[in-house]
Short mmCIF file of C-alpha atoms in Angstrom, two decimals:
data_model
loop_
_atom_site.label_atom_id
_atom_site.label_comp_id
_atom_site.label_asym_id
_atom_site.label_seq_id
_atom_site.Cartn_x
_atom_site.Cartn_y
_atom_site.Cartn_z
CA UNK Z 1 0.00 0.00 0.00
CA UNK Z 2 1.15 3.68 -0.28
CA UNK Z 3 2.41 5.83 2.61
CA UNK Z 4 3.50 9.36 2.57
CA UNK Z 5 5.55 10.54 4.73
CA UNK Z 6 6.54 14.51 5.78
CA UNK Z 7 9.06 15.91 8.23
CA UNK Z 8 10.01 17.51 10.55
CA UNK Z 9 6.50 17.14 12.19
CA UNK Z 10 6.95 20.68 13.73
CA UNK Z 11 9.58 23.52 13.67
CA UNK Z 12 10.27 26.66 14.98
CA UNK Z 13 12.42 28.79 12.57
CA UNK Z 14 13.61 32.17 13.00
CA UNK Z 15 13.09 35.15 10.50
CA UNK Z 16 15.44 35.30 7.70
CA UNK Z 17 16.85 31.76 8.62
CA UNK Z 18 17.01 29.03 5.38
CA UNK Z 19 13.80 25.95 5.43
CA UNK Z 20 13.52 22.70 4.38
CA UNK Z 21 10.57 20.67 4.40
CA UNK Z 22 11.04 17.13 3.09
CA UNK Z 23 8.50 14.81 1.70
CA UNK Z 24 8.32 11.15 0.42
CA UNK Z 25 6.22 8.68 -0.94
CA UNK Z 26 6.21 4.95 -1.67
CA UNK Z 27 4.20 2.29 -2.78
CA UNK Z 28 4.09 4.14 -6.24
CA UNK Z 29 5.76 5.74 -9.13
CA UNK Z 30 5.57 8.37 -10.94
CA UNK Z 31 3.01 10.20 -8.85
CA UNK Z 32 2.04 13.83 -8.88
CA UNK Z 33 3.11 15.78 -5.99
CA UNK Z 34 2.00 19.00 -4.51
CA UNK Z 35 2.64 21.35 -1.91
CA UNK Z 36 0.00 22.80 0.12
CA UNK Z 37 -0.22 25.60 2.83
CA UNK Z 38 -2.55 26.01 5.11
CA UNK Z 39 -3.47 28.96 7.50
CA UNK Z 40 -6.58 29.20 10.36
CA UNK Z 41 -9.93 29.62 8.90
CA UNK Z 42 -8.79 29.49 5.05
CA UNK Z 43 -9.20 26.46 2.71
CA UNK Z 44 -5.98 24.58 1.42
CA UNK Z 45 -3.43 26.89 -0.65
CA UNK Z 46 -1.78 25.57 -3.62
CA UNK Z 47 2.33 26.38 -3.73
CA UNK Z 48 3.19 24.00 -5.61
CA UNK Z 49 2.94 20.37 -7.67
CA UNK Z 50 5.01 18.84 -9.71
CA UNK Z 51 4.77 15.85 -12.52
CA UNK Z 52 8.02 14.87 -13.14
CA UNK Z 53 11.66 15.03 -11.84
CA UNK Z 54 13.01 18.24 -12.01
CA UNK Z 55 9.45 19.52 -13.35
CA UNK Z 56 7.83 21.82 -10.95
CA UNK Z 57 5.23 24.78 -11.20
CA UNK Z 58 4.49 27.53 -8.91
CA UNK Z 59 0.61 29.06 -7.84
CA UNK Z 60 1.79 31.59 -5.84
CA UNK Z 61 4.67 33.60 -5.85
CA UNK Z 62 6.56 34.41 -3.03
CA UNK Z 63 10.20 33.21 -1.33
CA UNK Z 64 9.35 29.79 -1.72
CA UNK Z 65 10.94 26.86 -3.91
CA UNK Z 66 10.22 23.66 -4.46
CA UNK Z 67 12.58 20.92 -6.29
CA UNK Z 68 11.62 17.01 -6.50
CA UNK Z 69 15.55 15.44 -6.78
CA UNK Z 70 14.17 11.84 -7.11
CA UNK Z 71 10.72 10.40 -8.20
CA UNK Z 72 9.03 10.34 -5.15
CA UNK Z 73 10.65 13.19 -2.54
CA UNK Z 74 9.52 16.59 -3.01
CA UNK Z 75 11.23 19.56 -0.77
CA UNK Z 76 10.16 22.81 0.26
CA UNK Z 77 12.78 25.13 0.22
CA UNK Z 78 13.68 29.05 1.57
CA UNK Z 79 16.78 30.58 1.59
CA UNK Z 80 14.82 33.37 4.30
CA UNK Z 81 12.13 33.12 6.54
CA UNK Z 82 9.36 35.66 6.59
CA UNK Z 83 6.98 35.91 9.83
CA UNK Z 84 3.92 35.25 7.13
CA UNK Z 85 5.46 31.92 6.17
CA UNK Z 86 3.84 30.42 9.25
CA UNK Z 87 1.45 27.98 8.90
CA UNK Z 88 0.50 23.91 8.74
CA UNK Z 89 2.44 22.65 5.36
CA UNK Z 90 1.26 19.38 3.48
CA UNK Z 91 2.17 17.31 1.17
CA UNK Z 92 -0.25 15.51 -1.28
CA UNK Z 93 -0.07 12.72 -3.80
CA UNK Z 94 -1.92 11.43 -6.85
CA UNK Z 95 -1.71 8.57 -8.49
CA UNK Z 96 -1.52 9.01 -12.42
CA UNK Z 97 -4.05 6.91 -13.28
CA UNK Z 98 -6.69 8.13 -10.61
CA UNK Z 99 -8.05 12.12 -9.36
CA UNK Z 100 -8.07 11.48 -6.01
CA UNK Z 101 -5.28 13.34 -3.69
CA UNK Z 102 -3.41 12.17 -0.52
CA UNK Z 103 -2.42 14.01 2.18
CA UNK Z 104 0.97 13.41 4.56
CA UNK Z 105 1.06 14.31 8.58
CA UNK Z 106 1.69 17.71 7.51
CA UNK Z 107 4.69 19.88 9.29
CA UNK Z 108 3.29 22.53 11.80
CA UNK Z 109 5.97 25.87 10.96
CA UNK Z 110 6.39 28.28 13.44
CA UNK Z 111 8.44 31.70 12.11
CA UNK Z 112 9.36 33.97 15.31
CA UNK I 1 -13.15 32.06 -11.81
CA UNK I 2 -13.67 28.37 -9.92
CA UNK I 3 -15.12 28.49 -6.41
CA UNK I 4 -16.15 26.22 -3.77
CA UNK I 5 -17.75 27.81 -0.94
CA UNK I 6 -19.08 25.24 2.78
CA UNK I 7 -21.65 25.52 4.53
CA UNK I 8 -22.47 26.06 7.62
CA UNK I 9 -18.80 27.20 8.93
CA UNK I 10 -19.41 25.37 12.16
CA UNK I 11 -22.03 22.76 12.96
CA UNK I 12 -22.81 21.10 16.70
CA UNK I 13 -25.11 17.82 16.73
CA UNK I 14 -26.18 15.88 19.69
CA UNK I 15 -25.35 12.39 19.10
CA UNK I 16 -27.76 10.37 16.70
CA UNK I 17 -28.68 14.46 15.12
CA UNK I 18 -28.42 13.62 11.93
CA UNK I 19 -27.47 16.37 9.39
CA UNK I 20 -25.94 18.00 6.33
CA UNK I 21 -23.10 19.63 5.46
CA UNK I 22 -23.47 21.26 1.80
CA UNK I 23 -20.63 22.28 -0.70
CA UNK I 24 -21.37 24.67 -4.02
CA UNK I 25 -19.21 25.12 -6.69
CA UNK I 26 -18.42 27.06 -9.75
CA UNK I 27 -16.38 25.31 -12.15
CA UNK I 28 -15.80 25.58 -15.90
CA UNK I 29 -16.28 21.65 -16.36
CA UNK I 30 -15.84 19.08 -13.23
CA UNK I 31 -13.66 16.05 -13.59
CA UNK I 32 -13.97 15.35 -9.78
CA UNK I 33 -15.43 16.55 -6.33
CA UNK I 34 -14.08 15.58 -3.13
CA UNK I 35 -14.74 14.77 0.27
CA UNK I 36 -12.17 14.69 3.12
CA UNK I 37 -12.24 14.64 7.22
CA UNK I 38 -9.27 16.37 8.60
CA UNK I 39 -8.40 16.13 12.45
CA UNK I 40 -6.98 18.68 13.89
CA UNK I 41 -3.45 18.98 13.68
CA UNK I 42 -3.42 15.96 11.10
CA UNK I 43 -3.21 16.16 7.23
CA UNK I 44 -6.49 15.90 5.53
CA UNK I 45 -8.02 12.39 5.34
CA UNK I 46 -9.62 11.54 1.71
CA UNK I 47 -13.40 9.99 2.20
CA UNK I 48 -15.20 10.31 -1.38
CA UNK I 49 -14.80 11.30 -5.13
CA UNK I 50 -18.14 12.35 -7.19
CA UNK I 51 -18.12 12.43 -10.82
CA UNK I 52 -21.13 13.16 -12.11
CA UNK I 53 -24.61 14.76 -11.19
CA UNK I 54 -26.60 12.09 -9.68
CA UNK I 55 -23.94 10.19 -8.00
CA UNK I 56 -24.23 8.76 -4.85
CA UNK I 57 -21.08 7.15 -2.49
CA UNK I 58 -21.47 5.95 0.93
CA UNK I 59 -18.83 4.82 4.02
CA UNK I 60 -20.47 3.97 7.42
CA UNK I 61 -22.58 7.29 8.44
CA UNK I 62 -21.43 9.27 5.82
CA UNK I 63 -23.05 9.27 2.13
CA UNK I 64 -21.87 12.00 -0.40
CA UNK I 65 -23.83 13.30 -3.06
CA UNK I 66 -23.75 15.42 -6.55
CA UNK I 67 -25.70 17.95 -8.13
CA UNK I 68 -24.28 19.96 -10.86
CA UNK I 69 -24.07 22.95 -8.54
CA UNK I 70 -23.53 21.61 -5.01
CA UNK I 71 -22.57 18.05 -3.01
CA UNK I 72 -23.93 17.00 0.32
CA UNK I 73 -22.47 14.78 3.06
CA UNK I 74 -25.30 13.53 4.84
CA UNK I 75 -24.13 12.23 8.44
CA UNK I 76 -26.74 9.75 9.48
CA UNK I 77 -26.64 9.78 13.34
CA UNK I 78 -23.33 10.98 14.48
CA UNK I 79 -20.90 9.58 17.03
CA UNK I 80 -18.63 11.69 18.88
CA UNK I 81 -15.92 10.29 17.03
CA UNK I 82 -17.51 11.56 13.47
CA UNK I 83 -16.03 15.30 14.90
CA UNK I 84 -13.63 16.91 12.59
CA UNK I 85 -13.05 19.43 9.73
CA UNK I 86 -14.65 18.41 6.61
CA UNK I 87 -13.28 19.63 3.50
CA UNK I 88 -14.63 19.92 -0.12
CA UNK I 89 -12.57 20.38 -2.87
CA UNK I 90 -13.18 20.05 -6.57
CA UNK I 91 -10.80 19.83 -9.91
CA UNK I 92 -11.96 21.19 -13.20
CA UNK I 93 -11.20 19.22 -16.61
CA UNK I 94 -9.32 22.08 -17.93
CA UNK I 95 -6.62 20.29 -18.24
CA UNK I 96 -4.97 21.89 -15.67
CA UNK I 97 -3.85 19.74 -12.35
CA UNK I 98 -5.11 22.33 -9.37
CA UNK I 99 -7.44 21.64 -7.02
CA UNK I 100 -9.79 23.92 -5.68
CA UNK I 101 -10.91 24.00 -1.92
CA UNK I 102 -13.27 25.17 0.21
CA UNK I 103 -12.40 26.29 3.95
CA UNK I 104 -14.78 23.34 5.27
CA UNK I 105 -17.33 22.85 8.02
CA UNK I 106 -16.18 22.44 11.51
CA UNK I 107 -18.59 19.86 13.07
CA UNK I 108 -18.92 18.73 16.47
CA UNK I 109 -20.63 16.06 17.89
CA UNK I 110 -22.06 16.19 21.51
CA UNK I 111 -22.63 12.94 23.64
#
């Protein structure tokens, strides 16, 4: 069966300091990936998804990068923190051949 | 512009209240709609996909359903345990790979 798996579960960052968010998935290949944010009271936002290696777009633009290195890891990257970067981050799958998305854990960012 | 909007925001039942949460979207062609329970602190948790108008899907209390403006989830008397965030979203067949969601409906269920 497929798992998905994100981490860290939680961290607390400083501003301006670099992020990495790291997410995997087995059980599959080839899968769409995406990267959600989401904040109190507001549906799911859309960063980004990717459907390939080294393929990635972007919905929203901001200090945020994404880069998938091997078929099934995606990262979340900054090089600098912002206080507004705060929020629950997930990670969602699809298989190819279906519409249906899958959510990880999720990692709980804290920017002071 | 695509849209989902939930309703109510926030819903409290008394166990065995049954009740319905209601999704309505605007979308320029639906390949999917879908249902998911998220617990707090957890990543969503899919439940349902709806295709077309008409269609019906059902898991324990829960049965989702499809209009070609809006999608139910009935909840057929609720356990305590049935609390959580539920969360619509839907994806157009524009050929594009987003996924519009709403902001869901909080529900709580009183023993």
């Amino acid at each position: 069966s497929q798992t998905i798996h994100q981490w860290p579960a939680t961290l607390v960052q400083p501003v301006g300091s670099p992020l990495s968010l790291e997410c995997t998935v087995e059980g599959t290949s080839n899968p769409n990936l995406y990267w959600y944010r989401q904040a109190a009271g507001r549906g799911l936002q859309l960063l980004f998804y990717s459907v390939g290696i080294g393929q990635i777009s972007s919905e929203v633009p901001q200090n945020l990068s994404a880069s998938r290195p091997q078929d099934r890891q995606f990262i979340l990257s900054s090089k600098k923190l912002l206080l507004s970067d705060s929020g629950f981050y997930l990670c969602a799958w699809r298989d190819r051949g279906r519409y249906e998305q899958y959510f990880g854990p999720g990692t709980r960012l804290t920017v002071t | 512009e695509d849209q989902v909007t939930q309703s109510p925001e926030a819903l409290r039942l008394q166990e065995g209240e049954s009740s319905s949460l209601n999704c309505s979207y605007t979308v320029s062609g639906l390949r999917g709609l879908f249902w998911y329970r998220q617990d707090p602190g957890k990543g969503p948790e899919f439940l349902f996909t709806l295709y077309s108008a008409g269609e019906e899907k059902e898991k324990e209390r829960l049965k989702a359903t499809l209009t070609k403006k809006e999608s139910f989830l009935h909840i057929t008397a609720p356990k305590p345990e049935d609390s959580a965030t539920y969360l619509c979203a839907v994806q157009a067949s524009s050929g594009t790979y987003k996924y519009i969601f709403g902001t869901g409906t909080r529900l709580k269920v009183l023993a």
